[in-house]
PDB file of C-alpha atoms in Angstrom:
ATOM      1  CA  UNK A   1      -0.933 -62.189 -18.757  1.00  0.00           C
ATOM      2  CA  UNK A   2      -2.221 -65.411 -20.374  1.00  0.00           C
ATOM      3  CA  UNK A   3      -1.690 -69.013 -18.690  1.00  0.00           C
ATOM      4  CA  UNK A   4       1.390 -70.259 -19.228  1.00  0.00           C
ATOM      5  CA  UNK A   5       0.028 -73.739 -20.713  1.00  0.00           C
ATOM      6  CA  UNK A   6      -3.010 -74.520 -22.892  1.00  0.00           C
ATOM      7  CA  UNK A   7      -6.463 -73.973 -21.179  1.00  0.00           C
ATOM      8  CA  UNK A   8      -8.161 -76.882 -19.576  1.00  0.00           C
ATOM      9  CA  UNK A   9     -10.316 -79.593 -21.062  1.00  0.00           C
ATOM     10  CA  UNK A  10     -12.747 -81.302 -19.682  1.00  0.00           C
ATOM     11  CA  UNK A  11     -12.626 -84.253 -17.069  1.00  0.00           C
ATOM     12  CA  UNK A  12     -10.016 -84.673 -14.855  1.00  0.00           C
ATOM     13  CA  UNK A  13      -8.496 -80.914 -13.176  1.00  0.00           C
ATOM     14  CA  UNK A  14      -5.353 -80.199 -14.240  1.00  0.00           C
ATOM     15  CA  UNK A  15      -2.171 -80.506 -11.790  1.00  0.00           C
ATOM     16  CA  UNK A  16       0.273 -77.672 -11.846  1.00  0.00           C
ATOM     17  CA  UNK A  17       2.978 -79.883 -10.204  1.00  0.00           C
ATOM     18  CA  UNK A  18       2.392 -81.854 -13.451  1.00  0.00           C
ATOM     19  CA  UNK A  19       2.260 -79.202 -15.533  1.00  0.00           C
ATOM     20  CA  UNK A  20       5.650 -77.699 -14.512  1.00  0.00           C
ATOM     21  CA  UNK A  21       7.339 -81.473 -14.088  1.00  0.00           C
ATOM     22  CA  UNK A  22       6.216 -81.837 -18.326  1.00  0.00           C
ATOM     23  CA  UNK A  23       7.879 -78.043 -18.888  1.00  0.00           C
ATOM     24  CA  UNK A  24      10.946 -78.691 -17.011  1.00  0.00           C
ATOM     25  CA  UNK A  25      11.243 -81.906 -18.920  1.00  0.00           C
ATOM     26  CA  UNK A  26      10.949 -80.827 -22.182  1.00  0.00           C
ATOM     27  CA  UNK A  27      13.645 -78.247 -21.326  1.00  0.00           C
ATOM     28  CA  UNK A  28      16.153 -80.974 -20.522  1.00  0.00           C
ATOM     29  CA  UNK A  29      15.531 -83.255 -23.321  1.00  0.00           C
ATOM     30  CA  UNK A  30      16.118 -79.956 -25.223  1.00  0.00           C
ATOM     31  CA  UNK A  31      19.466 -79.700 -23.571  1.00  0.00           C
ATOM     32  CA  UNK A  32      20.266 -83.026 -24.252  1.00  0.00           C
ATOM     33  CA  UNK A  33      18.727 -84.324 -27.393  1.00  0.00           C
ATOM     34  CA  UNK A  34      18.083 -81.089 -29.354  1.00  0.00           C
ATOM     35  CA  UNK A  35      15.180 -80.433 -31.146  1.00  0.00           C
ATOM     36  CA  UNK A  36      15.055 -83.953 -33.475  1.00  0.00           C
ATOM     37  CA  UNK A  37      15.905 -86.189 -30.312  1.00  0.00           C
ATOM     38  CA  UNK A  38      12.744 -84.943 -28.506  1.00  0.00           C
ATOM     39  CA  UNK A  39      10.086 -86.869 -28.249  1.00  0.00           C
ATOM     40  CA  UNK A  40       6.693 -86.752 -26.198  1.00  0.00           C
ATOM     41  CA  UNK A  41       7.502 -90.236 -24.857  1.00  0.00           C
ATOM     42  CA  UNK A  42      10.581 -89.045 -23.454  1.00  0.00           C
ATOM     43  CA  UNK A  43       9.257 -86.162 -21.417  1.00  0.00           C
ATOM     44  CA  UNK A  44       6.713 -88.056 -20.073  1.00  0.00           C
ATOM     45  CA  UNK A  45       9.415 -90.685 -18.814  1.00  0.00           C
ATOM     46  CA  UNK A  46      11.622 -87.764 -17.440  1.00  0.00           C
ATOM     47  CA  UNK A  47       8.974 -85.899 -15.895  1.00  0.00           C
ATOM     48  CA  UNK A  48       7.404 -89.048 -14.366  1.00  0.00           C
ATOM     49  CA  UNK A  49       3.700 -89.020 -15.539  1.00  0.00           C
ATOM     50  CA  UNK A  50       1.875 -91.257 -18.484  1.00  0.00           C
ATOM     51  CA  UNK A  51       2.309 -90.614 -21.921  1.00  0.00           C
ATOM     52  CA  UNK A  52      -1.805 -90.198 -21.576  1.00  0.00           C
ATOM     53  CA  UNK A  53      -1.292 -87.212 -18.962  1.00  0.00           C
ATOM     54  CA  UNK A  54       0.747 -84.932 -21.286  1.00  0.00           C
ATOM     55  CA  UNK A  55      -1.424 -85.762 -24.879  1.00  0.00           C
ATOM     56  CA  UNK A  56      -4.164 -84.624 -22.255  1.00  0.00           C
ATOM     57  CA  UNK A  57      -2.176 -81.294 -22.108  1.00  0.00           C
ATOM     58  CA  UNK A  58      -0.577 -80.705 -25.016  1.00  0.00           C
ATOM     59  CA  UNK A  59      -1.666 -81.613 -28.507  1.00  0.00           C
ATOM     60  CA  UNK A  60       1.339 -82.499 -30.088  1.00  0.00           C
ATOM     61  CA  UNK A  61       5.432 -81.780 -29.547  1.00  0.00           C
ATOM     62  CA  UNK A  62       5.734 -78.144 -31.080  1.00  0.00           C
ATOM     63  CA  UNK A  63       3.227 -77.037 -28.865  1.00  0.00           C
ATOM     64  CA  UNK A  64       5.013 -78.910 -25.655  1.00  0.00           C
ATOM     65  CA  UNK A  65       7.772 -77.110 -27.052  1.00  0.00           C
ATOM     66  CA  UNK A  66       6.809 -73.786 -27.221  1.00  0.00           C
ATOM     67  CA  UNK A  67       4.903 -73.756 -23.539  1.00  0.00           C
ATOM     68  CA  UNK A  68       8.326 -75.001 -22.636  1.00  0.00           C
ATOM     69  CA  UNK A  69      10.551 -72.223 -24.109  1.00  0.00           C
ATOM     70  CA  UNK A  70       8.073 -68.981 -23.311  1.00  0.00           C
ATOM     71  CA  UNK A  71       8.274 -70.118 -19.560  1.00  0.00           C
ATOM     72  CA  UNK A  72      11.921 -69.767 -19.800  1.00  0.00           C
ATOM     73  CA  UNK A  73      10.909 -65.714 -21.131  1.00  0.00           C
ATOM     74  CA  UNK A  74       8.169 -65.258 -18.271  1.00  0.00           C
ATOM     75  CA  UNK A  75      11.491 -65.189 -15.993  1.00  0.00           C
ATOM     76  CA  UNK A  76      12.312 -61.607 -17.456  1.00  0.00           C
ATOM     77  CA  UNK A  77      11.482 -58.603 -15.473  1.00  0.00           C
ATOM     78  CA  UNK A  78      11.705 -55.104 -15.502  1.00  0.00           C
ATOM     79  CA  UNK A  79      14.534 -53.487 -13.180  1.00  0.00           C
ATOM     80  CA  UNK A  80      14.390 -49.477 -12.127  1.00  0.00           C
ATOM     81  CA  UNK A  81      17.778 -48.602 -12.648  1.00  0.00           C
ATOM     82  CA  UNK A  82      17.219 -44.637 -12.482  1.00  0.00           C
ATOM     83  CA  UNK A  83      16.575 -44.300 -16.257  1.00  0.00           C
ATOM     84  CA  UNK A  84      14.676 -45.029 -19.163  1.00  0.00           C
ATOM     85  CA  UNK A  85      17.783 -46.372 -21.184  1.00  0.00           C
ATOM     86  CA  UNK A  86      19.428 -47.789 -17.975  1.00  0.00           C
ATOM     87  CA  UNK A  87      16.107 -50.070 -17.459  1.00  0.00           C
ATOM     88  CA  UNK A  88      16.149 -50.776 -21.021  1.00  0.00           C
ATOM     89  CA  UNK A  89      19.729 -52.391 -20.947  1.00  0.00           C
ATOM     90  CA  UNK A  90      18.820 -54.616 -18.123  1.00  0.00           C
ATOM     91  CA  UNK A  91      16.127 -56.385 -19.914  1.00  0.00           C
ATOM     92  CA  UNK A  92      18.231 -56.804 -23.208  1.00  0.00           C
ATOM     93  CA  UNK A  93      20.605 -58.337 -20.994  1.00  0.00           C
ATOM     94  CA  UNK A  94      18.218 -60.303 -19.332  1.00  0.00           C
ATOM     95  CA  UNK A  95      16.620 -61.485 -22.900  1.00  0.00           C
ATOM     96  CA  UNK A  96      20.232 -62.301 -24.338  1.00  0.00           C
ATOM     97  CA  UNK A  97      21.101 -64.549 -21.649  1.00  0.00           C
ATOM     98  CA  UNK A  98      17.983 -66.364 -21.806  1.00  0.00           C
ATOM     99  CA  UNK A  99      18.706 -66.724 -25.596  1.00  0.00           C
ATOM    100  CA  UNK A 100      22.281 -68.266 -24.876  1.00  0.00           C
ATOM    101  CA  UNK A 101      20.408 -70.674 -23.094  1.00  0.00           C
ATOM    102  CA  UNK A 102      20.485 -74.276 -24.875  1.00  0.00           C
ATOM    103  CA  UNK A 103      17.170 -75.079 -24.024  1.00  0.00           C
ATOM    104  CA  UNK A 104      15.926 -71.958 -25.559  1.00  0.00           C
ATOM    105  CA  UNK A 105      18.314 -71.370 -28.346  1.00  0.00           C
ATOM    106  CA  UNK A 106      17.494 -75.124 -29.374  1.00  0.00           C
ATOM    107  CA  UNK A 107      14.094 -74.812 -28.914  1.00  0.00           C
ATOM    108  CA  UNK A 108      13.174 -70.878 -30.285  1.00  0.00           C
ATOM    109  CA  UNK A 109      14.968 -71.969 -33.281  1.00  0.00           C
ATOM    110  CA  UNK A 110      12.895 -75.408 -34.127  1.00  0.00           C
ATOM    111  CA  UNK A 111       9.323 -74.104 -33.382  1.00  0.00           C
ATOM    112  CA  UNK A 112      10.004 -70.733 -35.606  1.00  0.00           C
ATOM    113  CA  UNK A 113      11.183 -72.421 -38.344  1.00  0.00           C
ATOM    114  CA  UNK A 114       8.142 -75.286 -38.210  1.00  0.00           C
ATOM    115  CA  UNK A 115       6.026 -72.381 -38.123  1.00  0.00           C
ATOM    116  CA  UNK A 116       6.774 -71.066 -41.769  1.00  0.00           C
ATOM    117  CA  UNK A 117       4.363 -73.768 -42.478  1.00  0.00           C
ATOM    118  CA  UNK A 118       1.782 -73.899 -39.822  1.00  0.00           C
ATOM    119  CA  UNK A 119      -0.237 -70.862 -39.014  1.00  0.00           C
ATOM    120  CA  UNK A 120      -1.830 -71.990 -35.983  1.00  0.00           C
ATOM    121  CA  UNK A 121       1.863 -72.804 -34.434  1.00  0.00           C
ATOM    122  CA  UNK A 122       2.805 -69.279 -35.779  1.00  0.00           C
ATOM    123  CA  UNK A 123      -0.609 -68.165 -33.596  1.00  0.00           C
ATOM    124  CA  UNK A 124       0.445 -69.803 -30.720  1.00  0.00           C
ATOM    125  CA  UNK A 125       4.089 -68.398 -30.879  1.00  0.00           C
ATOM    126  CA  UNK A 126       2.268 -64.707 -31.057  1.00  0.00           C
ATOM    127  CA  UNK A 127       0.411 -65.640 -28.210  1.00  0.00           C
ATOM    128  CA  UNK A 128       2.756 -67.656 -25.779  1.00  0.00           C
ATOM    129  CA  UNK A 129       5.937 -65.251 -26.187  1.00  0.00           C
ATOM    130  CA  UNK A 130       4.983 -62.689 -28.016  1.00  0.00           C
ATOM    131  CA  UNK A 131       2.238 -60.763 -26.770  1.00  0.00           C
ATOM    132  CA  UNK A 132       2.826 -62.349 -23.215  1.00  0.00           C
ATOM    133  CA  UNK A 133       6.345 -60.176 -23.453  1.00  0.00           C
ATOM    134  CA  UNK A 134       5.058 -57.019 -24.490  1.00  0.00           C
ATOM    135  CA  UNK A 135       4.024 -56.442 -20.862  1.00  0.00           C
ATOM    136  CA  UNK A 136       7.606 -55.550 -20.399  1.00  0.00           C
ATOM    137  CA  UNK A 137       7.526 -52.380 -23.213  1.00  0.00           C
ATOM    138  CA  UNK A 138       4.416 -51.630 -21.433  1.00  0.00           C
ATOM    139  CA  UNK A 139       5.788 -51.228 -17.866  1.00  0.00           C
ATOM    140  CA  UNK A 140       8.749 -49.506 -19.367  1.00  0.00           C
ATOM    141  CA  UNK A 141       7.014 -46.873 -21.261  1.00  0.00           C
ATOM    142  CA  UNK A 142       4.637 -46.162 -18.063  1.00  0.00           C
ATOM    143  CA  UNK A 143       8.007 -45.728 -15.993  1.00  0.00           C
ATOM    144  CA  UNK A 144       9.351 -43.581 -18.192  1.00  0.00           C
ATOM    145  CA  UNK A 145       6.271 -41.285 -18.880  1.00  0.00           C
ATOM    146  CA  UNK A 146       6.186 -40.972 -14.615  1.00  0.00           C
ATOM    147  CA  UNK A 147       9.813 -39.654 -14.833  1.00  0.00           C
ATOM    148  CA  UNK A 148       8.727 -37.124 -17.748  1.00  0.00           C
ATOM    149  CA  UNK A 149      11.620 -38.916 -20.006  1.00  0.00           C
ATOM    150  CA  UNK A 150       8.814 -40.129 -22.226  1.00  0.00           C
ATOM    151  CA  UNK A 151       5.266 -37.255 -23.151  1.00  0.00           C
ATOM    152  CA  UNK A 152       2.035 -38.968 -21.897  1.00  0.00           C
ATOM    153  CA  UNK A 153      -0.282 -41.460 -24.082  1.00  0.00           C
ATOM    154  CA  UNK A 154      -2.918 -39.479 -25.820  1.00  0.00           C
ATOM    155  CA  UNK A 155      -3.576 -41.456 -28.370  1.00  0.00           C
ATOM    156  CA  UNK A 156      -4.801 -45.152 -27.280  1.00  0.00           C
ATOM    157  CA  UNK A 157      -4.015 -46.762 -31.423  1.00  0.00           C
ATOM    158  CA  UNK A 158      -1.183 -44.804 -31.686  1.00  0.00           C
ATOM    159  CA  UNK A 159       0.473 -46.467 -28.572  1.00  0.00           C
ATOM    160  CA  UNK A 160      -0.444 -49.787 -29.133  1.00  0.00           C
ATOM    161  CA  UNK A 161       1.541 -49.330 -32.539  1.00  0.00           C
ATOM    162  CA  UNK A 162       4.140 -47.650 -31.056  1.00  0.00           C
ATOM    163  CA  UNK A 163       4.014 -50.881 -28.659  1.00  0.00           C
ATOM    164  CA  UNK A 164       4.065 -53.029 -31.310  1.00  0.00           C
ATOM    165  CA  UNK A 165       7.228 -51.333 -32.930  1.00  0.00           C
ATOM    166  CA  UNK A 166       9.381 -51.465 -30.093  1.00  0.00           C
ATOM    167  CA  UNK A 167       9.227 -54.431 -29.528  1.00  0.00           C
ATOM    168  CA  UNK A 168       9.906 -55.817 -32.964  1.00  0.00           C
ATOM    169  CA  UNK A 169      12.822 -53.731 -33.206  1.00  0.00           C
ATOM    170  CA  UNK A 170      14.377 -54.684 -29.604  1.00  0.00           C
ATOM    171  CA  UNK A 171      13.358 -58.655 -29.619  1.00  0.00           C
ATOM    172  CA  UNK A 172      14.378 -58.938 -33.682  1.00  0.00           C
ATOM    173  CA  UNK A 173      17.836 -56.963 -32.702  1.00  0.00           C
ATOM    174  CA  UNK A 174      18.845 -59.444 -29.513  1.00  0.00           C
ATOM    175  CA  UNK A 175      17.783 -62.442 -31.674  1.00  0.00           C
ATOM    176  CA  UNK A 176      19.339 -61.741 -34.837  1.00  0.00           C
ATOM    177  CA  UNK A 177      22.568 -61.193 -32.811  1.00  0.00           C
ATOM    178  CA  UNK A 178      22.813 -63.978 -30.961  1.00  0.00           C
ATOM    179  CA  UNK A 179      20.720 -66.804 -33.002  1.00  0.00           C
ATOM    180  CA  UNK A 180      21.305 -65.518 -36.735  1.00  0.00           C
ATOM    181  CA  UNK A 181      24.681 -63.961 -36.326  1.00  0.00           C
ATOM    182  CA  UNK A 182      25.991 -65.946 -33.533  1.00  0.00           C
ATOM    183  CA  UNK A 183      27.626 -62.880 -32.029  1.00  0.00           C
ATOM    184  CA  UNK A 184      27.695 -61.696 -27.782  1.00  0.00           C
ATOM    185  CA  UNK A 185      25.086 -59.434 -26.784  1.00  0.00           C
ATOM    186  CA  UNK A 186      27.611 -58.421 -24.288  1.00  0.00           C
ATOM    187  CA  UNK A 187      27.088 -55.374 -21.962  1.00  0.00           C
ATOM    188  CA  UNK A 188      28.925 -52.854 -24.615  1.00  0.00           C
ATOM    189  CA  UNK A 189      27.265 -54.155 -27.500  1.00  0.00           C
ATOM    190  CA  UNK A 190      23.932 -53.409 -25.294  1.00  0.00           C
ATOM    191  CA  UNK A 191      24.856 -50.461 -24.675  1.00  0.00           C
ATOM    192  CA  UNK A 192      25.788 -49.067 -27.862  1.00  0.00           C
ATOM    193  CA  UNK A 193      22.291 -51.075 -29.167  1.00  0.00           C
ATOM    194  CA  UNK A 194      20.279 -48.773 -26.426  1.00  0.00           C
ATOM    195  CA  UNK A 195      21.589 -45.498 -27.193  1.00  0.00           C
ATOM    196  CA  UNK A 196      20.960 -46.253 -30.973  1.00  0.00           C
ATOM    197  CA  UNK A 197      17.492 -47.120 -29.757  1.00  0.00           C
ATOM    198  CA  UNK A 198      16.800 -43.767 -27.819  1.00  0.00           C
ATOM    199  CA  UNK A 199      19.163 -41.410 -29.990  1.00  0.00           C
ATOM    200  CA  UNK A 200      19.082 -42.645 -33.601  1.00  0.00           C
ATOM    201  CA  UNK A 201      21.639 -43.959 -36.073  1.00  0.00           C
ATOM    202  CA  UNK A 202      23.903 -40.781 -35.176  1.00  0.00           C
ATOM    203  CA  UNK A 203      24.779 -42.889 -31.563  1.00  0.00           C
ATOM    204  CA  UNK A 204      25.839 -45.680 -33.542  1.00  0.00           C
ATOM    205  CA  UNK A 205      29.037 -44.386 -33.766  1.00  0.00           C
ATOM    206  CA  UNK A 206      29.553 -43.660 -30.095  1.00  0.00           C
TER     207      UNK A 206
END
């Protein structure tokens, strides 16, 4: 898993007491000031280090921003609940209350949108949240191929697509739900997302 902040620069080391002080921070003036309230200034007062120490981190706001929000997702985790689709409702559940979360709803929405016109944000989105999550499909899958309920790997391209595809379909599902649509990813709705998920469209009904 990558770091959870931007990689070092040179001169003086790097404080993870800082580091997590600037995160935390950022999160609250979230909370409080939404996404056009923030500023760098700001965190740096709340977290209680110079404006100096967090330019030294952090390049610019929708970076801060995004460091801030994908340590929020670093909290999921993987439960064995007996079953493929049992494990698979515990981390949607997981994910949707993280997105009901001010602090991330506020601050997913604002960096996604500024990244329809900046690619390297759109990079760093990929990199932070994205990819960092997919360890989660990964475990998953390797679970489930141990308890037969999924046929081994055999094909290393073919999984790393099949990677790929799951977790478009379960991160754009949760979001869309509770960001676009505004709706409760409530246990039933999970539920009834799952099974369409394992079974097909034909569970959609059930």
């Amino acid at each position: 898993m990558q770091s959870r902040t931007p990689a070092s620069r040179t001169g003086r080391p790097r404080s993870a007491a800082a580091d997590a002080a600037i995160l935390a921070a950022t999160r609250q003036a979230l909370v409080e000031l939404g996404w056009s309230g923030l500023t760098l200034g700001d965190v740096a007062t709340r977290a209680g280090v110079a404006k100096t120490t967090l330019y030294r981190r952090w390049a610019g706001k929708h970076e801060l921003v995004v460091d801030a929000v994908a340590e929020l997702f670093d909290e999921l985790e993987l439960p064995d609940r007996g079953s493929l689709g049992a494990d698979v409702e515990g981390v949607v559940l997981q994910f949707a209350a993280i997105l009901a979360r001010p602090e991330a709803r506020s601050g997913l929405m604002a960096v996604v949108a500024e990244s329809t016109r900046d690619d390297a944000l759109r990079e760093r989105i990929r990199d932070s949240i994205v990819e960092r999550q997919k360890r989660l499909v990964v475990a998953g899958r390797r679970r489930a191929q141990k308890r037969g309920e999924l046929p081994p790997e055999s094909d290393p391209e073919a999984s790393a697509r099949a990677i790929d595809l799951i977790f478009d379909i379960v991160a754009g599902a949760v979001v869309h739900r509770t960001l676009v649509s505004a709706e409760p990813a409530d246990a039933d709705w999970v539920r009834r997302f799952v099974a369409v998920l394992l079974n097909g469209l034909a569970a959609a009904e059930g």
